[in-house]
Short mmCIF file of C-alpha atoms and ligand atoms in Angstrom, two decimals:
data_model
loop_
_atom_site.label_atom_id
_atom_site.label_comp_id
_atom_site.label_asym_id
_atom_site.label_seq_id
_atom_site.Cartn_x
_atom_site.Cartn_y
_atom_site.Cartn_z
CA MET Y 30 117.48 -1.02 -73.06
CA GLN Y 31 117.06 -4.40 -74.71
CA LYS Y 32 115.41 -7.12 -72.64
CA ILE Y 33 116.83 -10.65 -72.64
CA GLY Y 34 114.58 -13.48 -71.46
CA MET Y 35 116.02 -16.40 -69.48
CA THR Y 36 114.53 -19.86 -68.96
CA THR Y 37 116.35 -20.17 -65.63
CA THR Y 38 119.28 -18.54 -63.84
CA VAL Y 39 122.28 -17.86 -66.08
CA PRO Y 40 125.30 -15.62 -65.37
CA MET Y 41 123.21 -12.44 -65.40
CA GLU Y 42 126.34 -10.35 -64.81
CA VAL Y 43 127.02 -10.80 -68.54
CA ILE Y 44 123.58 -9.42 -69.49
CA TYR Y 45 123.83 -6.40 -67.22
CA ALA Y 46 127.44 -5.80 -68.34
CA ALA Y 47 126.19 -5.70 -71.94
CA GLY Y 48 123.78 -2.90 -70.99
CA MET Y 49 120.74 -5.17 -71.33
CA ILE Y 50 117.98 -6.17 -68.91
CA PRO Y 51 117.65 -9.82 -67.86
CA VAL Y 52 114.11 -11.09 -67.44
CA ASP Y 53 113.51 -14.43 -65.75
CA LEU Y 54 110.54 -15.73 -67.73
CA ASN Y 55 109.50 -17.95 -64.79
CA ASN Y 56 108.93 -14.89 -62.63
CA ILE Y 57 106.72 -13.09 -65.11
CA PHE Y 58 104.79 -16.28 -65.88
CA ILE Y 59 103.99 -17.03 -62.24
CA THR Y 60 103.13 -13.42 -61.32
CA HIS Y 61 100.78 -13.05 -64.32
CA GLU Y 62 97.22 -12.26 -63.21
CA ASN Y 63 96.05 -15.58 -64.65
CA PRO Y 64 99.03 -17.92 -65.13
CA GLN Y 65 96.75 -20.90 -65.77
CA SER Y 66 95.46 -19.19 -68.92
CA LEU Y 67 99.06 -19.10 -70.23
CA VAL Y 68 99.38 -22.84 -69.68
CA GLU Y 69 96.10 -23.43 -71.51
CA GLU Y 70 97.17 -21.27 -74.44
CA ALA Y 71 100.28 -23.38 -74.89
CA GLU Y 72 98.09 -26.50 -74.87
CA ILE Y 73 95.84 -24.97 -77.51
CA ALA Y 74 98.99 -24.30 -79.57
CA GLY Y 75 99.87 -27.99 -79.36
CA TYR Y 76 101.90 -28.50 -76.18
CA PRO Y 77 100.93 -31.84 -74.59
CA ARG Y 78 98.73 -31.93 -71.49
CA ASN Y 79 101.15 -34.31 -69.78
CA LEU Y 80 104.04 -31.85 -69.79
CA CYS Y 81 105.39 -29.62 -67.00
CA ALA Y 82 103.27 -26.47 -66.63
CA TRP Y 83 106.36 -24.27 -66.23
CA ILE Y 84 107.49 -25.04 -69.79
CA LYS Y 85 104.06 -24.26 -71.19
CA GLY Y 86 103.89 -21.08 -69.15
CA LEU Y 87 107.31 -19.96 -70.43
CA TYR Y 88 106.24 -20.55 -74.03
CA THR Y 89 103.16 -18.31 -73.87
CA THR Y 90 104.91 -15.75 -71.65
CA THR Y 91 107.64 -15.29 -74.25
CA LEU Y 92 105.19 -14.95 -77.10
CA GLN Y 93 103.04 -12.44 -75.22
CA ASN Y 94 105.94 -10.19 -74.21
CA GLU Y 95 106.80 -8.68 -77.54
CA ASP Y 96 109.62 -6.63 -76.06
CA ILE Y 97 111.50 -9.90 -75.42
CA ARG Y 98 112.72 -11.19 -78.79
CA THR Y 99 115.93 -12.84 -77.56
CA ILE Y 100 116.15 -15.48 -74.87
CA ILE Y 101 118.99 -17.39 -73.27
CA ALA Y 102 117.92 -21.01 -72.90
CA VAL Y 103 119.72 -23.36 -70.52
CA THR Y 104 120.26 -26.49 -72.58
CA GLN Y 105 122.19 -28.44 -69.96
CA GLY Y 106 121.67 -28.22 -66.22
CA ASP Y 107 117.94 -27.62 -66.34
CA CYS Y 108 115.66 -29.90 -68.32
CA SER Y 109 115.38 -31.44 -71.73
CA ASN Y 110 111.93 -29.93 -72.25
CA THR Y 111 113.80 -26.66 -72.75
CA HIS Y 112 115.13 -28.01 -76.07
CA ALA Y 113 111.67 -28.30 -77.59
CA LEU Y 114 110.72 -24.99 -75.98
CA MET Y 115 113.67 -23.37 -77.80
CA GLU Y 116 112.64 -24.93 -81.09
CA THR Y 117 109.02 -23.83 -80.86
CA LEU Y 118 110.10 -20.31 -79.91
CA GLU Y 119 112.55 -20.21 -82.81
CA MET Y 120 109.66 -21.15 -85.08
CA ALA Y 121 107.84 -18.10 -83.74
CA GLY Y 122 110.78 -15.84 -84.63
CA VAL Y 123 112.47 -15.57 -81.22
CA LYS Y 124 116.26 -15.57 -81.21
CA VAL Y 125 117.58 -18.25 -78.86
CA ILE Y 126 121.07 -18.23 -77.33
CA PRO Y 127 121.92 -21.60 -75.76
CA PHE Y 128 123.84 -21.83 -72.48
CA ALA Y 129 125.04 -25.11 -70.94
CA PHE Y 130 126.12 -25.77 -67.36
CA PRO Y 131 128.56 -28.73 -67.68
CA PHE Y 132 127.12 -31.77 -65.89
CA ASP Y 133 130.44 -32.55 -64.17
CA ARG Y 134 130.97 -28.90 -63.08
CA ASP Y 135 134.08 -28.70 -65.25
CA TYR Y 136 135.68 -25.28 -64.71
CA ASP Y 137 137.11 -24.88 -68.23
CA LEU Y 138 133.89 -25.85 -69.98
CA LEU Y 139 131.88 -23.47 -67.84
CA LYS Y 140 134.38 -20.68 -68.53
CA LEU Y 141 134.07 -21.37 -72.25
CA GLN Y 142 130.27 -21.14 -72.05
CA MET Y 143 130.53 -17.82 -70.29
CA GLU Y 144 133.05 -16.59 -72.84
CA LYS Y 145 130.67 -17.47 -75.67
CA LEU Y 146 127.86 -15.62 -73.90
CA ILE Y 147 130.12 -12.59 -73.42
CA GLU Y 148 130.97 -12.63 -77.15
CA SER Y 149 127.43 -13.12 -78.24
CA LEU Y 150 126.13 -10.18 -76.15
CA GLY Y 151 129.14 -8.01 -77.03
CA THR Y 152 130.70 -7.29 -73.65
CA SER Y 153 133.99 -8.16 -71.88
CA TRP Y 154 135.32 -10.04 -68.83
CA GLU Y 155 136.32 -6.71 -67.25
CA ALA Y 156 132.79 -5.32 -67.53
CA VAL Y 157 131.40 -8.59 -66.19
CA GLN Y 158 133.72 -8.45 -63.20
CA ARG Y 159 132.66 -4.87 -62.45
CA THR Y 160 129.01 -5.91 -62.66
CA LYS Y 161 129.67 -8.78 -60.28
CA ALA Y 162 130.96 -6.28 -57.70
CA ARG Y 163 127.85 -4.13 -58.25
CA LEU Y 164 125.48 -7.07 -57.76
CA GLU Y 165 127.40 -8.23 -54.70
CA GLN Y 166 126.08 -5.15 -52.85
CA VAL Y 167 122.54 -6.40 -53.42
CA ARG Y 168 123.32 -10.03 -52.71
CA GLN Y 169 124.77 -9.12 -49.31
CA ARG Y 170 121.41 -7.69 -48.26
CA VAL Y 171 119.56 -10.80 -49.43
CA LYS Y 172 121.96 -12.96 -47.42
CA GLU Y 173 121.06 -10.90 -44.38
CA LEU Y 174 117.36 -11.47 -45.06
CA ASP Y 175 118.01 -15.20 -45.28
CA ARG Y 176 120.04 -15.18 -42.05
CA LEU Y 177 117.22 -13.33 -40.28
CA THR Y 178 114.78 -15.99 -41.54
CA TRP Y 179 116.40 -18.82 -39.64
CA GLN Y 180 118.04 -16.88 -36.84
CA GLY Y 181 115.05 -14.60 -36.21
CA ASP Y 182 111.30 -15.03 -36.18
CA ARG Y 183 109.95 -12.17 -38.28
CA VAL Y 184 110.74 -13.09 -41.89
CA SER Y 185 108.04 -15.36 -43.28
CA GLY Y 186 108.86 -18.32 -45.49
CA TRP Y 187 106.98 -16.64 -48.36
CA ASP Y 188 108.98 -13.40 -48.09
CA ASN Y 189 112.19 -15.42 -47.94
CA HIS Y 190 111.05 -17.29 -51.06
CA LEU Y 191 109.98 -14.17 -52.93
CA PHE Y 192 113.07 -12.03 -52.32
CA GLN Y 193 115.43 -14.89 -53.07
CA VAL Y 194 113.65 -16.15 -56.17
CA SER Y 195 113.72 -12.58 -57.52
CA CYS Y 196 117.52 -12.69 -57.40
CA SER Y 197 117.51 -14.64 -60.66
CA ASP Y 198 117.17 -11.28 -62.45
CA PHE Y 199 116.85 -8.66 -59.66
CA GLU Y 200 113.59 -7.67 -61.35
CA GLY Y 201 115.62 -5.95 -64.06
CA ASP Y 202 116.82 -3.18 -61.73
CA PRO Y 203 119.23 -4.28 -58.96
CA GLU Y 204 119.32 -0.92 -57.18
CA ALA Y 205 115.51 -0.54 -57.07
CA PHE Y 206 115.29 -4.13 -55.81
CA ALA Y 207 117.88 -3.38 -53.10
CA SER Y 208 116.00 -0.32 -51.99
CA ARG Y 209 112.73 -2.31 -51.68
CA LEU Y 210 114.62 -4.89 -49.67
CA ASP Y 211 116.16 -2.21 -47.42
CA THR Y 212 112.68 -0.91 -46.63
CA TYR Y 213 111.52 -4.43 -45.81
CA LEU Y 214 114.49 -5.05 -43.51
CA ALA Y 215 114.03 -1.70 -41.76
CA GLU Y 216 110.39 -2.52 -41.01
CA LEU Y 217 111.11 -5.97 -39.59
CA PRO Y 218 111.50 -4.93 -35.92
CA GLN Y 219 107.92 -3.57 -35.98
CA ARG Y 220 106.50 -6.86 -37.23
CA ASN Y 221 104.87 -9.39 -34.95
CA PRO Y 222 106.97 -12.50 -34.36
CA ILE Y 223 105.78 -15.56 -36.25
CA LYS Y 224 104.48 -18.15 -33.80
CA ALA Y 225 105.62 -21.53 -35.10
CA ASP Y 226 107.00 -24.48 -33.18
CA ILE Y 227 107.98 -26.52 -36.25
CA ARG Y 228 110.91 -25.55 -38.47
CA LEU Y 229 110.78 -26.81 -42.03
CA ALA Y 230 113.03 -26.92 -45.05
CA TYR Y 231 111.67 -26.60 -48.57
CA ILE Y 232 113.79 -28.30 -51.22
CA GLY Y 233 113.27 -28.67 -54.95
CA VAL Y 234 112.12 -26.26 -57.64
CA PRO Y 235 110.04 -23.29 -56.45
CA PRO Y 236 106.35 -24.15 -55.90
CA ILE Y 237 103.79 -23.49 -58.61
CA MET Y 238 101.11 -22.85 -55.98
CA ASP Y 239 101.33 -19.59 -54.02
CA ASP Y 240 99.69 -20.39 -50.68
CA LEU Y 241 101.94 -23.14 -49.31
CA TYR Y 242 103.93 -20.91 -46.93
CA ASP Y 243 100.88 -19.12 -45.52
CA TYR Y 244 99.10 -22.43 -45.00
CA LEU Y 245 102.04 -23.82 -43.03
CA GLU Y 246 102.29 -20.71 -40.87
CA GLU Y 247 98.57 -20.82 -40.11
CA ARG Y 248 99.24 -24.30 -38.73
CA GLY Y 249 102.19 -23.36 -36.57
CA ALA Y 250 105.05 -24.35 -38.88
CA ARG Y 251 107.44 -22.19 -40.86
CA VAL Y 252 109.94 -22.65 -43.63
CA VAL Y 253 113.44 -21.54 -42.58
CA PHE Y 254 115.28 -22.87 -45.63
CA ASN Y 255 114.33 -22.49 -49.29
CA GLU Y 256 116.96 -24.51 -51.07
CA VAL Y 257 116.82 -23.59 -54.77
CA GLN Y 258 115.63 -20.03 -54.16
CA ARG Y 259 118.68 -19.47 -51.93
CA GLN Y 260 120.93 -20.77 -54.69
CA PHE Y 261 119.60 -18.03 -56.99
CA THR Y 262 121.21 -15.52 -54.61
CA MET Y 263 124.71 -16.95 -55.14
CA PRO Y 264 125.08 -17.39 -51.38
CA PHE Y 265 128.83 -18.07 -51.35
CA ALA Y 266 131.37 -15.25 -51.17
CA ILE Y 267 133.52 -16.14 -54.17
CA ASP Y 268 135.61 -13.64 -56.15
CA ASP Y 269 136.06 -15.76 -59.25
CA ILE Y 270 132.83 -15.51 -61.23
CA VAL Y 271 133.34 -18.85 -63.02
CA GLU Y 272 133.79 -20.52 -59.64
CA GLN Y 273 130.67 -18.74 -58.40
CA TYR Y 274 128.56 -20.41 -61.10
CA ARG Y 275 130.38 -23.69 -60.51
CA THR Y 276 129.47 -23.58 -56.82
CA TYR Y 277 125.84 -22.61 -57.55
CA SER Y 278 124.22 -26.02 -57.10
CA TYR Y 279 120.87 -25.97 -58.94
CA PRO Y 280 122.07 -26.97 -62.45
CA TYR Y 281 124.25 -29.81 -61.24
CA GLY Y 282 123.58 -33.34 -59.98
CA ILE Y 283 121.51 -34.28 -56.95
CA PHE Y 284 124.56 -35.52 -54.97
CA TYR Y 285 126.20 -32.12 -55.19
CA ARG Y 286 122.93 -30.42 -54.22
CA LEU Y 287 122.61 -32.77 -51.25
CA GLU Y 288 125.94 -31.56 -49.85
CA ASP Y 289 124.51 -28.05 -49.61
CA ILE Y 290 121.12 -29.27 -48.36
CA THR Y 291 122.62 -31.43 -45.60
CA ARG Y 292 124.84 -28.60 -44.40
CA GLU Y 293 121.94 -26.15 -44.23
CA LEU Y 294 119.48 -28.57 -42.58
CA GLU Y 295 121.90 -29.03 -39.70
CA ARG Y 296 122.82 -25.37 -39.44
CA ARG Y 297 119.17 -24.26 -39.44
CA GLN Y 298 118.01 -27.06 -37.13
CA VAL Y 299 114.97 -28.10 -39.09
CA ASP Y 300 112.45 -30.67 -37.90
CA GLY Y 301 111.30 -31.88 -41.31
CA VAL Y 302 111.74 -31.46 -45.04
CA ILE Y 303 109.22 -30.77 -47.78
CA HIS Y 304 110.50 -31.99 -51.13
CA TYR Y 305 108.53 -30.35 -53.90
CA ALA Y 306 108.42 -32.05 -57.28
CA GLN Y 307 106.62 -30.65 -60.28
CA SER Y 308 104.26 -32.98 -62.14
CA PHE Y 309 105.90 -34.52 -65.22
CA CYS Y 310 109.36 -33.35 -64.13
CA TYR Y 311 112.33 -35.72 -64.33
CA ARG Y 312 113.44 -34.42 -60.92
CA GLN Y 313 110.67 -36.52 -59.35
CA ILE Y 314 112.96 -39.51 -59.84
CA GLU Y 315 115.54 -37.89 -57.57
CA ASP Y 316 113.08 -38.16 -54.70
CA LEU Y 317 114.19 -41.75 -54.13
CA ILE Y 318 117.81 -40.62 -53.67
CA ILE Y 319 116.79 -37.75 -51.40
CA ARG Y 320 114.79 -40.15 -49.22
CA GLN Y 321 117.74 -42.48 -48.86
CA LYS Y 322 120.29 -39.78 -48.17
CA LEU Y 323 118.52 -37.38 -45.81
CA LYS Y 324 117.96 -38.55 -42.26
CA TYR Y 325 114.95 -36.31 -41.67
CA PRO Y 326 111.19 -36.85 -41.95
CA ILE Y 327 110.33 -35.97 -45.56
CA LEU Y 328 107.05 -35.12 -47.22
CA THR Y 329 107.09 -35.20 -51.01
CA LEU Y 330 104.61 -32.78 -52.54
CA GLU Y 331 103.60 -32.66 -56.15
CA GLY Y 332 102.15 -29.62 -57.89
CA ASP Y 333 100.79 -29.43 -61.40
CA LYS Y 334 98.97 -26.23 -62.42
CA PRO Y 335 99.49 -22.71 -61.02
CA ASN Y 336 96.80 -22.76 -58.39
CA LYS Y 337 96.08 -22.98 -54.66
CA LEU Y 338 96.79 -26.05 -52.51
CA ASP Y 339 94.15 -28.69 -53.15
CA ALA Y 340 92.27 -30.46 -50.33
CA ARG Y 341 94.35 -33.63 -50.62
CA THR Y 342 97.64 -31.73 -50.34
CA ARG Y 343 96.38 -29.73 -47.36
CA MET Y 344 95.42 -33.00 -45.64
CA ARG Y 345 98.86 -34.47 -46.32
CA LEU Y 346 100.52 -31.34 -44.91
CA ASP Y 347 98.34 -31.54 -41.78
CA ALA Y 348 99.26 -35.20 -41.27
CA PHE Y 349 102.96 -34.44 -41.74
CA LEU Y 350 102.86 -31.63 -39.17
CA ASP Y 351 101.04 -33.94 -36.73
CA ILE Y 352 103.83 -36.50 -37.10
CA LEU Y 353 106.47 -33.83 -36.44
CA ARG Y 354 104.65 -32.75 -33.26
S1 LIG C 24 109.98 -28.25 -63.19
FE1 LIG C 24 111.21 -29.88 -64.09
S2 LIG C 24 110.25 -30.30 -66.08
FE2 LIG C 24 109.52 -28.31 -65.36
S3 LIG C 24 110.88 -26.80 -66.28
FE3 LIG C 24 111.69 -27.26 -64.24
S4 LIG C 24 113.18 -28.91 -64.55
FE4 LIG C 24 111.89 -28.80 -66.40
#
């Protein structure tokens, strides 16, 4: 089956309905055995050093995966760096299909975008609707995992992150993913409870470093809300697929995202918020709005390269946890 790369979440129901396999390029970049080498290769090719590492990672990842010769690039609702990424990939012979989430969440414009995607991949609304019902079976289980994260004490913040972030493409095989998740859920009662007296929310794009959650748990704090990762699971029970991607908050403005964040912070009774911002990302500017709007202690973290937490960040996390205690 043909693989279709994606620069971020798009209506994957269309890809599966067309008999193709969606591949979230972010996931294969960050799980590469040496993701930093992919960033460096993009820099050697001419990508600037002062540019978000995710974009550079996606560039090399696409070039290295020769079975991915078509990608869907989100041209509105993600970031403008994607435009130049598309152009450099086109230069390298990759076919690029643009997809735009309308900034104002306009229903008709979003429906038109989905229609164009359906046409371009050669499927139909009926097949897409059937696929939505199929994926709903998997999404239900992920919702349960998320509920157990904040209502129980056995799902770690990292596992919550990993299962939810994987919902952007269901690892190319929704049923195999669901079965792995079922096994995880079945084993939960045998796990030791996580001892943590501080409940945290993580908001912003997923972290580029992979030891944040473990570090927090070692220090008696745990993440019970992963904002963007949860959005990848399409957490709202909505029949209309256009409305589903209109309710999905990540590609839209910060004020709309804050509605969801505020609701979940209250529901999950968090003590503090970590706002993660990627180096050289325009979303860093939104930090000033987040700080004004959220009435919670907030720590803004910045990550650059795929790596472990550096000493300075660990110290800042320690100080933040001390304040919360
Ligand atoms: S982290 Fe920011 S700059 Fe980087 S790809 Fe995502 S939106 Fe773009």
